[in-house]
XYZ file of C-alpha atoms in Angstrom:
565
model
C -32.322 -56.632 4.640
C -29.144 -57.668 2.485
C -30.589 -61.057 2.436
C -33.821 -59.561 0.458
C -32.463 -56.857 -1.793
C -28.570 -58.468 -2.169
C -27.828 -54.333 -1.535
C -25.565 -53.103 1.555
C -25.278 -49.432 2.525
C -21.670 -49.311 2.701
C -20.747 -46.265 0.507
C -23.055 -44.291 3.404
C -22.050 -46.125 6.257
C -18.331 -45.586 5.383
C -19.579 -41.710 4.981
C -21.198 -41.421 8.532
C -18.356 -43.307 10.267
C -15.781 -41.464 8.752
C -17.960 -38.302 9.709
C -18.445 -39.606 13.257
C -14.694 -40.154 13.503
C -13.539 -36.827 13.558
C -15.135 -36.298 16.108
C -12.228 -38.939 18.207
C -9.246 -37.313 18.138
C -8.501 -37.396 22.332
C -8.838 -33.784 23.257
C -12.139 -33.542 21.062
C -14.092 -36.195 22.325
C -13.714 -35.541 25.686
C -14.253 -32.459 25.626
C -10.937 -30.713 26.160
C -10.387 -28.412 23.409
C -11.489 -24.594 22.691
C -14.571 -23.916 22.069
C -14.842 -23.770 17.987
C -13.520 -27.384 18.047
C -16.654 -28.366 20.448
C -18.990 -26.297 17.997
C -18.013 -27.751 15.013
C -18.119 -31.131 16.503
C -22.228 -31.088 16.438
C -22.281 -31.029 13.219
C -20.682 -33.899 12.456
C -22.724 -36.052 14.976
C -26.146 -34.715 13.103
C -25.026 -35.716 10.018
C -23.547 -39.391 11.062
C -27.202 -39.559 13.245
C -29.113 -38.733 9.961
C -27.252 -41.061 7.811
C -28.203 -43.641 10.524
C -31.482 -42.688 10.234
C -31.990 -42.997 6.586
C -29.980 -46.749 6.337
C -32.510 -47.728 9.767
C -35.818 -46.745 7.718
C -34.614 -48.070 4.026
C -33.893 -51.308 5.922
C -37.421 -51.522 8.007
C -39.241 -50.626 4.990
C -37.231 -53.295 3.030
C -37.747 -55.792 5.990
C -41.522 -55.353 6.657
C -41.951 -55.646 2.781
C -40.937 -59.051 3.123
C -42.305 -60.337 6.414
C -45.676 -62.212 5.876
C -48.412 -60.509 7.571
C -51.267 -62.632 6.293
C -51.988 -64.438 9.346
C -53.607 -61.124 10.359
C -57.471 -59.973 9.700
C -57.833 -58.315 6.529
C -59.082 -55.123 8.382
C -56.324 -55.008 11.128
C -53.297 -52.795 11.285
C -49.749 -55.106 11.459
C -46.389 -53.579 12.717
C -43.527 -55.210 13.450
C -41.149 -55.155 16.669
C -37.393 -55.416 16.237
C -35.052 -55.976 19.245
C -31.567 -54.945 17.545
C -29.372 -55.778 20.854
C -27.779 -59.085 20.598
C -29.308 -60.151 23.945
C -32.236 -60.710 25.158
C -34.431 -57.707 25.822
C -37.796 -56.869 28.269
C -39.336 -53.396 28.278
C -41.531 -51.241 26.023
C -42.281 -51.233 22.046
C -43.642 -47.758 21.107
C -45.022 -47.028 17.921
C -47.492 -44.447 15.989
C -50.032 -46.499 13.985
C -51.871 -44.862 11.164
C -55.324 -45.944 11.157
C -56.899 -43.348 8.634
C -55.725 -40.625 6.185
C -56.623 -38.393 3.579
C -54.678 -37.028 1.080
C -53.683 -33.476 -0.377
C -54.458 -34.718 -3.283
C -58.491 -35.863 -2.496
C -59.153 -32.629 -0.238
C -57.590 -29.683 0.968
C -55.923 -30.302 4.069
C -58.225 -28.150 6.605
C -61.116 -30.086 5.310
C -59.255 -33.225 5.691
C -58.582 -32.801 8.966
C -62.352 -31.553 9.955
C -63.756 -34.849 7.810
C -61.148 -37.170 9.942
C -62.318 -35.467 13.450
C -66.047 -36.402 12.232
C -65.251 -39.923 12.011
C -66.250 -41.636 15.004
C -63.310 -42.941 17.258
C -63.071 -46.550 17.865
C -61.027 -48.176 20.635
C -58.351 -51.257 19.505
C -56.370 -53.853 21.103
C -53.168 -55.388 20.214
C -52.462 -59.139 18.891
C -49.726 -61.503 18.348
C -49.601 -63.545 15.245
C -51.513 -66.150 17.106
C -54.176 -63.985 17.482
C -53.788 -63.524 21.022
C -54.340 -60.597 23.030
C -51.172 -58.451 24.330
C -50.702 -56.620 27.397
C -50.658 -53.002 25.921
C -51.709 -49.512 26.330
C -53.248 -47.548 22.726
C -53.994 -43.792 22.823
C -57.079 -42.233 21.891
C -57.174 -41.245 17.789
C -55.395 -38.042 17.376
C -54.894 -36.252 13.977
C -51.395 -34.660 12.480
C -50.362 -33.769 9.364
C -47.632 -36.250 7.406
C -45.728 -36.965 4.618
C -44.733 -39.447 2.295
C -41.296 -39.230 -0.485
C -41.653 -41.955 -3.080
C -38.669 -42.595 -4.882
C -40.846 -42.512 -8.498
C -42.520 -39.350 -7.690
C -43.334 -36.218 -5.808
C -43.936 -35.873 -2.320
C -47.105 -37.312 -0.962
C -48.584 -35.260 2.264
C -51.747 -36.079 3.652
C -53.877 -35.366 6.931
C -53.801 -38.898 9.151
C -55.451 -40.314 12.010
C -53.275 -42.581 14.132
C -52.808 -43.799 17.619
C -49.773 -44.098 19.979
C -49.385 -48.178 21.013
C -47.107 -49.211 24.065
C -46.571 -53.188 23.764
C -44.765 -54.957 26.609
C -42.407 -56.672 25.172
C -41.563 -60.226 27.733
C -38.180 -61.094 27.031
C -37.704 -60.871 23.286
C -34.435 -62.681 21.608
C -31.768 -60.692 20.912
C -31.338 -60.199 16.755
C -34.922 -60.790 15.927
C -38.907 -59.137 15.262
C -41.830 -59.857 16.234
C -45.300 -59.083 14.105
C -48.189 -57.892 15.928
C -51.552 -56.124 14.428
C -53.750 -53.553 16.237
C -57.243 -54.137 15.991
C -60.810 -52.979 16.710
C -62.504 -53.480 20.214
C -65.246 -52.536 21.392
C -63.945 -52.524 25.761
C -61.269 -51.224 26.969
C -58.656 -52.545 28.811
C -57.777 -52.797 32.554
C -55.072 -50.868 34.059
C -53.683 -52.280 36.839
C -51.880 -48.661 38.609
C -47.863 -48.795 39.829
C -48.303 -45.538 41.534
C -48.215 -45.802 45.487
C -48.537 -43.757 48.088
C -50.458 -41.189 46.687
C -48.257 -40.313 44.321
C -45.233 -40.758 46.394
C -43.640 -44.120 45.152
C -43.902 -46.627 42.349
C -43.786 -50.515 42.382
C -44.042 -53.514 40.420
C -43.204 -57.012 40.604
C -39.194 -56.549 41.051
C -38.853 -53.439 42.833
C -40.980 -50.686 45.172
C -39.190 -47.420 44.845
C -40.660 -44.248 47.756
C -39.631 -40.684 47.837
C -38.171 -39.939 51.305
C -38.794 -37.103 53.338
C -35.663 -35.164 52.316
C -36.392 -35.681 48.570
C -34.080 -39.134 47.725
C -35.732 -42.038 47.125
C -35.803 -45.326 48.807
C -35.941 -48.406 46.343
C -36.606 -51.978 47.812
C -35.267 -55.590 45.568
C -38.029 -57.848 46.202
C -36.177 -60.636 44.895
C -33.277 -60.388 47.438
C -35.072 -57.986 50.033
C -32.269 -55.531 50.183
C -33.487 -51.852 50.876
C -31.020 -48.985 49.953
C -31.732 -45.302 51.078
C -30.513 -41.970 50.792
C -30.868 -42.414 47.049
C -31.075 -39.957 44.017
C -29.481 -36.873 45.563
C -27.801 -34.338 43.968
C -24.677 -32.924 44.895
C -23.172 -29.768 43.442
C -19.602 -27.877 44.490
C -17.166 -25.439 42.664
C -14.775 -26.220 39.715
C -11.967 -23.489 39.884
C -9.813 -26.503 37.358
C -10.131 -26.554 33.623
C -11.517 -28.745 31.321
C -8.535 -31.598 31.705
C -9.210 -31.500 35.745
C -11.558 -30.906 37.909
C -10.708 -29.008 41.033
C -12.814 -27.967 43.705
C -12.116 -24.710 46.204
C -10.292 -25.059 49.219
C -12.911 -24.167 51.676
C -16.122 -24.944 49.175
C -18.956 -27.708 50.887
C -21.279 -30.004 49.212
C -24.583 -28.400 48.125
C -27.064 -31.288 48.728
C -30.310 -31.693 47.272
C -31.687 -32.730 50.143
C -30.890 -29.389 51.559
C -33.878 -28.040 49.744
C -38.063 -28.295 49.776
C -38.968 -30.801 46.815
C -41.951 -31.486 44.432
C -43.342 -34.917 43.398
C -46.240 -34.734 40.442
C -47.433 -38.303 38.811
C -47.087 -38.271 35.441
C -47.986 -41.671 34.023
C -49.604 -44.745 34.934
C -50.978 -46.459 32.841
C -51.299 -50.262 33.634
C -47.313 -50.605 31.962
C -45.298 -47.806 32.885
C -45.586 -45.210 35.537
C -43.842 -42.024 36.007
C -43.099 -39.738 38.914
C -41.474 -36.300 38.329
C -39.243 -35.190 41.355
C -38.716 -31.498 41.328
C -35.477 -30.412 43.517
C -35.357 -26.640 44.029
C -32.060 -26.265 44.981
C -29.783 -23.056 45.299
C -26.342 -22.819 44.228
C -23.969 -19.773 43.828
C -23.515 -18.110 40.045
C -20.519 -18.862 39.467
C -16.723 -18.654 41.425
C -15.449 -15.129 42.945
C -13.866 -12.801 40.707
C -10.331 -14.308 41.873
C -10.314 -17.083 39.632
C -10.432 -15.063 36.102
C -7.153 -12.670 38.097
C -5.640 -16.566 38.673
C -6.439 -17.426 35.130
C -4.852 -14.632 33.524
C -2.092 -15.064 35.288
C -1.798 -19.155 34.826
C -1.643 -20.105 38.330
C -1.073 -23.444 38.304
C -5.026 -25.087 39.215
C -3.605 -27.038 42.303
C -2.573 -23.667 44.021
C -5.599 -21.718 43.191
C -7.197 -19.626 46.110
C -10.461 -18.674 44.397
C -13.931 -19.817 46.329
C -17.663 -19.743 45.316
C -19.166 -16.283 44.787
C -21.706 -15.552 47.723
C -24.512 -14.576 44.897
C -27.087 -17.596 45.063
C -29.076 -18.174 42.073
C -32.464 -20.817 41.946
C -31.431 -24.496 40.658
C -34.357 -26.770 39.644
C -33.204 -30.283 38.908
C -36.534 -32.056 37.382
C -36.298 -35.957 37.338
C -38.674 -37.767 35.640
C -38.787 -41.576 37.597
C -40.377 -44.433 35.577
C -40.596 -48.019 35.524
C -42.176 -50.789 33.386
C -44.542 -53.410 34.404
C -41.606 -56.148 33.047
C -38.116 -54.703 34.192
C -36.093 -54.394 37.009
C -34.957 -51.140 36.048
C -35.937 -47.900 36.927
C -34.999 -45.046 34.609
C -34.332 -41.430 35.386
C -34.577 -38.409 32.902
C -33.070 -35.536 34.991
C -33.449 -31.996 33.103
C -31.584 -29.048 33.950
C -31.755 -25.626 32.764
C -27.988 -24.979 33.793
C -27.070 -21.029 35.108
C -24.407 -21.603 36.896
C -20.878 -21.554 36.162
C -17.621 -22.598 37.613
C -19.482 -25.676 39.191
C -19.633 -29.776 39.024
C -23.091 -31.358 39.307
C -22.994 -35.089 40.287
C -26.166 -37.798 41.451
C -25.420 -39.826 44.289
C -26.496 -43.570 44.803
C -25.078 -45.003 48.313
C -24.671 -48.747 48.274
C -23.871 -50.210 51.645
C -21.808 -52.600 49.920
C -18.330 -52.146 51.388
C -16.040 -53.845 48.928
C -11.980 -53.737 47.857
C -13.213 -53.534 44.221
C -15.922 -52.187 41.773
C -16.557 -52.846 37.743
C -16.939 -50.459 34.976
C -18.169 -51.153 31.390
C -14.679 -50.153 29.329
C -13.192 -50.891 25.556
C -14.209 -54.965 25.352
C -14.299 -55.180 28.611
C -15.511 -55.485 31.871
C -12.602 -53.551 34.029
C -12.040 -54.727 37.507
C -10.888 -51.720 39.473
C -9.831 -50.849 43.048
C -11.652 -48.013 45.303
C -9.486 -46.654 46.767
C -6.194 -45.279 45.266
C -2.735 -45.556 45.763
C -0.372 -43.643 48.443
C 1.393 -42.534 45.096
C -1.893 -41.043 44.002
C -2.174 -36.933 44.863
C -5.113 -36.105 43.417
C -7.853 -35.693 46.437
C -10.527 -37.267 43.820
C -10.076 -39.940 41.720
C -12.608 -39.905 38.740
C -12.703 -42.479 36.456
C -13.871 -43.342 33.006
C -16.917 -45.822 31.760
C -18.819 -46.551 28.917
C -22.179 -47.844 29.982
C -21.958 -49.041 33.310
C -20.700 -49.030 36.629
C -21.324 -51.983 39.488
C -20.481 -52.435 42.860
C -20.971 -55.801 44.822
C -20.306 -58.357 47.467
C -21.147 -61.880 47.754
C -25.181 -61.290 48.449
C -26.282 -58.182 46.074
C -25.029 -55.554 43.823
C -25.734 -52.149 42.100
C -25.515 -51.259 38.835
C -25.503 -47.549 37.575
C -26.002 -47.591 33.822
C -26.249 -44.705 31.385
C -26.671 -42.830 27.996
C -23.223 -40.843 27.485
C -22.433 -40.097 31.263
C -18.619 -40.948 30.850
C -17.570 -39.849 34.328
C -17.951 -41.831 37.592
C -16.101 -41.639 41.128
C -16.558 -44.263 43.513
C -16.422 -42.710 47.249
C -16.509 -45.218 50.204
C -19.644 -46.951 49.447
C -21.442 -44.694 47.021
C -21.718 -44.691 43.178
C -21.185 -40.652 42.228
C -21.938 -39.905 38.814
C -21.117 -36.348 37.005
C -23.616 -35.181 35.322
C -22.468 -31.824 34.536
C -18.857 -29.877 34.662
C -18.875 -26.358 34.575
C -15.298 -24.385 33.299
C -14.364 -21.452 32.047
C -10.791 -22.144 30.102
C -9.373 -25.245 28.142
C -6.147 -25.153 30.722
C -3.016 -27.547 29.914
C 0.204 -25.381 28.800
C -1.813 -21.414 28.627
C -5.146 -19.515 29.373
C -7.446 -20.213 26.351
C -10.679 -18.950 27.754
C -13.864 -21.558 27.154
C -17.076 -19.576 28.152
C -18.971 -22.176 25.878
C -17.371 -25.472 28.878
C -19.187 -23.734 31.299
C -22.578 -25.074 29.496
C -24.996 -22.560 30.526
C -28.855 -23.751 29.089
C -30.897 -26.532 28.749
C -29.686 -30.796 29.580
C -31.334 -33.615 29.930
C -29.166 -36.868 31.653
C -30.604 -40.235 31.662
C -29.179 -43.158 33.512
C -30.879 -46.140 35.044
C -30.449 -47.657 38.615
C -30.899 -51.836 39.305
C -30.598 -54.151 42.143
C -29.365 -57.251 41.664
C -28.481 -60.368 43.321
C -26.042 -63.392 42.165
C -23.743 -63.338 39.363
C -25.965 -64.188 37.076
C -28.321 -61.116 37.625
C -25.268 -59.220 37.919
C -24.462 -60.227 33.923
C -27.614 -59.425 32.660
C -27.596 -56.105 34.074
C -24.769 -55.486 32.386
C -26.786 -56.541 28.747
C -29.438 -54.436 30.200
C -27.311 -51.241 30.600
C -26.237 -51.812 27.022
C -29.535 -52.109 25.749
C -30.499 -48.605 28.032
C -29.521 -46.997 24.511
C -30.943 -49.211 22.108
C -34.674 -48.920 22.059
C -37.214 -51.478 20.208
C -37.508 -50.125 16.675
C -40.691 -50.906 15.082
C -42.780 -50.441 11.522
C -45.994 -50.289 10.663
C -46.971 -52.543 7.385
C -49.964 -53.893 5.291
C -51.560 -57.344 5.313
C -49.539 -59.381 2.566
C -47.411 -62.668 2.265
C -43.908 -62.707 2.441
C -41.056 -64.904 2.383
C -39.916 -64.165 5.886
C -41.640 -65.766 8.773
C -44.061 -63.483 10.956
C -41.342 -63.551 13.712
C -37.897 -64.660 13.471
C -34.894 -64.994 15.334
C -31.779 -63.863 13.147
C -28.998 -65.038 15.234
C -28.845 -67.113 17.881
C -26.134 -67.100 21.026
C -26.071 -69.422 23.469
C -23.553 -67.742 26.106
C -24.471 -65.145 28.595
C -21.244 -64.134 28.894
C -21.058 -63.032 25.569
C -21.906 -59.257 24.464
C -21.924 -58.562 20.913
C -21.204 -55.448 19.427
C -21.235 -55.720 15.998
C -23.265 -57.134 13.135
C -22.617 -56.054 9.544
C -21.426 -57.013 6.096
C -17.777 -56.980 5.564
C -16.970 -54.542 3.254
C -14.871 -56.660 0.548
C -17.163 -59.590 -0.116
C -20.525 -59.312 2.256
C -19.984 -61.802 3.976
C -21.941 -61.345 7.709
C -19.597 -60.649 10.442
C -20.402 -61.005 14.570
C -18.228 -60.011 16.899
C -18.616 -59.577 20.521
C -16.814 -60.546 23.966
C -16.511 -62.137 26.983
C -17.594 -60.168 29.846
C -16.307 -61.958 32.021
C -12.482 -63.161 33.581
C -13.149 -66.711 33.198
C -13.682 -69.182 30.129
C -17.106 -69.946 29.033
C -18.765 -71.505 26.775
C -20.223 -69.994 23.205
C -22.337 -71.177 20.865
C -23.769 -69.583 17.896
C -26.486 -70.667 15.143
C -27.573 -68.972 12.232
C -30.241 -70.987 10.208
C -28.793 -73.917 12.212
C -25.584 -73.405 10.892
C -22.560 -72.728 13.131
C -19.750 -70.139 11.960
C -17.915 -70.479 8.925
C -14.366 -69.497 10.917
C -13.423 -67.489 13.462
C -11.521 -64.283 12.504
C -9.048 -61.654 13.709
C -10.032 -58.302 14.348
C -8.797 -57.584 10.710
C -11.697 -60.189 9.382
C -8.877 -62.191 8.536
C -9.329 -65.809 9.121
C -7.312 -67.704 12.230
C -6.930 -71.526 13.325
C -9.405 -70.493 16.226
C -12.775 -72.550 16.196
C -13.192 -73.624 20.260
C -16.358 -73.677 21.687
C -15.115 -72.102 24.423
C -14.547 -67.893 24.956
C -11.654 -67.151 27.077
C -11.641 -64.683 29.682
C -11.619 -61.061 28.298
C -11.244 -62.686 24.689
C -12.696 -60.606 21.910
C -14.187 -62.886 19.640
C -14.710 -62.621 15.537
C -17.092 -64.912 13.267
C -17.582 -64.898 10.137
C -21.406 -66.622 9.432
């Protein structure tokens, strides 16, 4: 958008990343600190996440102002798709198209709405600038009130009519848009179902995923044939530690889901996603016995700590929503808990018959390489550790990777990929008894992580692009029919290196000039190429934006690299 307006937002970027930054100090971010430093925390995070907001709609606006849309019929609706990862991305473009409105202004809004519900519905279909047909799903015409805020005048609200469009999106560049326009038809469009076994399983052209018996799921790679079991089961036990350390009762047992009846309902399934909704009805005890608040007063060290699990059950219902796309390899969870438990840790557990020395996790500019089992120094009976969007385990024939939305804890346990989804604690511990009844996150979560099979080590790379794009959806705008002096779909950037992960694009602050940076995520040279207008980099820079005497072709193993363009 720079490139059109010569304008960068950097007085409010500065502002939300200062804003966001508070929120780092060690103890805050992870969550070990009293309670009115967690609270005044969210804050912060709304305000950065609405600054980001406002700087993402100024530049769409700006962007699909620009992009010619005349290549369209005059009496379609265009919107453009935007994949903002710097690697290429497969999945699902959502948007809201506005096909109709009415203004305040021309009627009052109840009659609005009744004239728009008089109009007869039509049915649409989406095309590319080509004027081909795209595989995607469009709602029926629905009707909600909205609003617009010119920068000239008042505020504009109006009664619309609009649709809900789901595009499958085949493998779009990374750092580029795509213009499509929705328009009339007068069929409607096959749906091809990816529910199986009445209701029971899901499957596409990568993967056929089952719910077992007990309640986990059984997911097949039809690429490499594996089958892995015994999947998707929750595990909770008692936390008598603190919010540094987790420590579980002496005597205290696993609480499996599988323990418990189940629920499976179908929730979607519509020719390019399907969803299953797993309901576990587990029960857990309420909380630990009244020892541990007598231990807590009294600052007994956590590691000599006698309390157990109160024998008062209370009901548990983990609800997982299970989807997957006609186009990925992934399948995505969304697991919501109403939490009412306390003094507990809540985990998911993915087995991976992969017996292996070592296991990767997605770190700072890296890819870390760690071992699974600890040291005979180590005294801790668990050994958590830390990622940032991804966890893998393989051998020489397959691999898993675990990827997530702000799940920061993992433990690896023999074969199996645990991840926390929840800790439960009552006091900050560390040097005193500050009590923490706001850690022990009683109410309402929602977790989502993703699951994926893969086979060499090149499947095993772009799993790891995919898990970084799990949090970076397609963004997309609706626009008008009009010329422009940016193509219909363009490519911004373009890398030639799958090794290389980029995680930054933006204007240097002191002159504008457009800054990449990414890394290798790999231990082993590659090669790197990148083009902008079929240009290569001006010069390679420090992580100061300083220039260095650094202009290779090749990335070095773990080598953070800097260009400016």
């Amino acid at each position: 958008a720079y490139e059109i307006t010569g304008k960068y937002p950097t007085d409010q970027l500065t502002y939300a990343w200062k804003t966001f930054m508070q929120n780092h100090p060690h103890d805050s971010i992870c969550g070990c600190s009293v309670d009115e430093v967690c609270r005044e925390m969210i804050p912060r995070f709304e305000k950065a996440n609405e600054v980001g907001k406002y700087v993402e709609e100024e530049a769409k606006n700006q962007l699909v102002s620009e992009i010619d849309t005349s290549v369209f019929p005059k009496d379609s609706f265009p919107f453009v798709v935007f994949n903002t990862s710097g690697t290429e991305k497969a999945g699902l473009a959502k948007i809201d198209v506005e096909v109709d409105r009415i203004p305040f202004s021309s009627l009052y809004p109840t009659d609005g709405y009744n004239k728009l519900s008089e109009k007869k519905s039509k049915k649409y279909h989406v095309i590319n600038q080509f004027g081909e047909r795209m595989a995607a799903i469009v709602s029926d015409e629905k009707i909600r009130f909205n609003y617009d805020l010119p920068k000239d005048k008042f505020r504009e609200p109006y009664m619309e009519k609009y649709v809900t469009v789901t595009v499958a999106m085949e493998q779009m560049p990374g750092f580029s848009w795509e213009s499509f326009a929705l328009v009339k038809a007068d069929y409607e469009s096959n749906q091809e179902s990816m529910v199986i076994d009445n209701g029971f399983g899901l499957e596409n052209e990568f993967i056929k995923l089952k719910i077992e018996n007990q309640g986990s799921i059984q997911i097949t790679d039809k690429q490499t044939n594996k089958t892995l079991s015994n999947l998707l089961i929750f595990e909770d036990v008692g936390d008598i530690g603190n919010e540094y350390v987790f420590k579980q009762p002496s005597e205290d047992q696993a609480i499996l889901s599988t323990q418990f009846p189940f629920e499976v309902i179908v929730a979607e399934d519509n020719g390019l996603e399907a969803k299953i909704i797993l309901k576990n009805k587990m029960l857990i005890p309420e909380s630990a016995n009244k020892l541990l608040k007598e231990e807590q007063e009294k600052i007994v060290d956590f590691r000599y700590r006698k309390a157990q699990r109160s024998e008062k059950k209370v009901s548990y219902v983990i609800e997982t929503e299970i989807s997957i796309s006609k186009n990925s390899k992934n399948i995505h969870f969304s697991t919501k808990v109403n939490n009412v438990a306390k003094d507990h840790r809540l985990r998911v557990v993915f087995p991976t018959n992969i017996i292996s020395e070592t296991h990767e996790a997605d770190s700072i500019f890296e890819t870390v390489i760690r071992p699974n089992k600890v040291s005979n120094y180590w005294q801790n009976p668990t050994n958590p550790q830390h990622q940032q969007s991804f966890v893998n385990i393989h051998d020489n024939e397959h691999g898993v990777t675990i990827s997530n939305i702000g799940l920061n804890e993992y433990e690896v346990v023999d074969d199996k990929i645990c991840l926390t989804l929840l800790r439960c604690v009552g006091e900050m511990g560390d040097w005193g008894y500050f009590p923490t009844p706001d850690a022990q996150c009683i109410g309402e979560h929602v977790f989502n992580y993703a699951f994926e099979l893969h086979a060499n080590e090149l499947d095993r790379i772009k799993s790891y692009h995919r898990a970084h794009q799990l949090g970076v959806p397609f963004i997309a705008k609706q626009t008008s029919i009009h010329e422009g002096r940016l193509q219909t779909s363009h490519t911004f950037i373009k890398i030639r290196g799958l090794m290389f992960e980029p995680t930054a694009l933006k204007r240097r602050s002191k002159d504008n000039a457009l800054i990449l940076r990414g890394y290798n995520l790999g231990n082993q040279e590659v090669g790197l190429e990148i083009f902008k207008d079929g240009k290569v980099p001006k010069q390679t820079l420090n992580l100061l934006e300083e220039p260095i005497d650094d202009n290779k072709k090749q990335l070095k193993a773990y080598e953070i690299r800097t260009v400016e363009i």
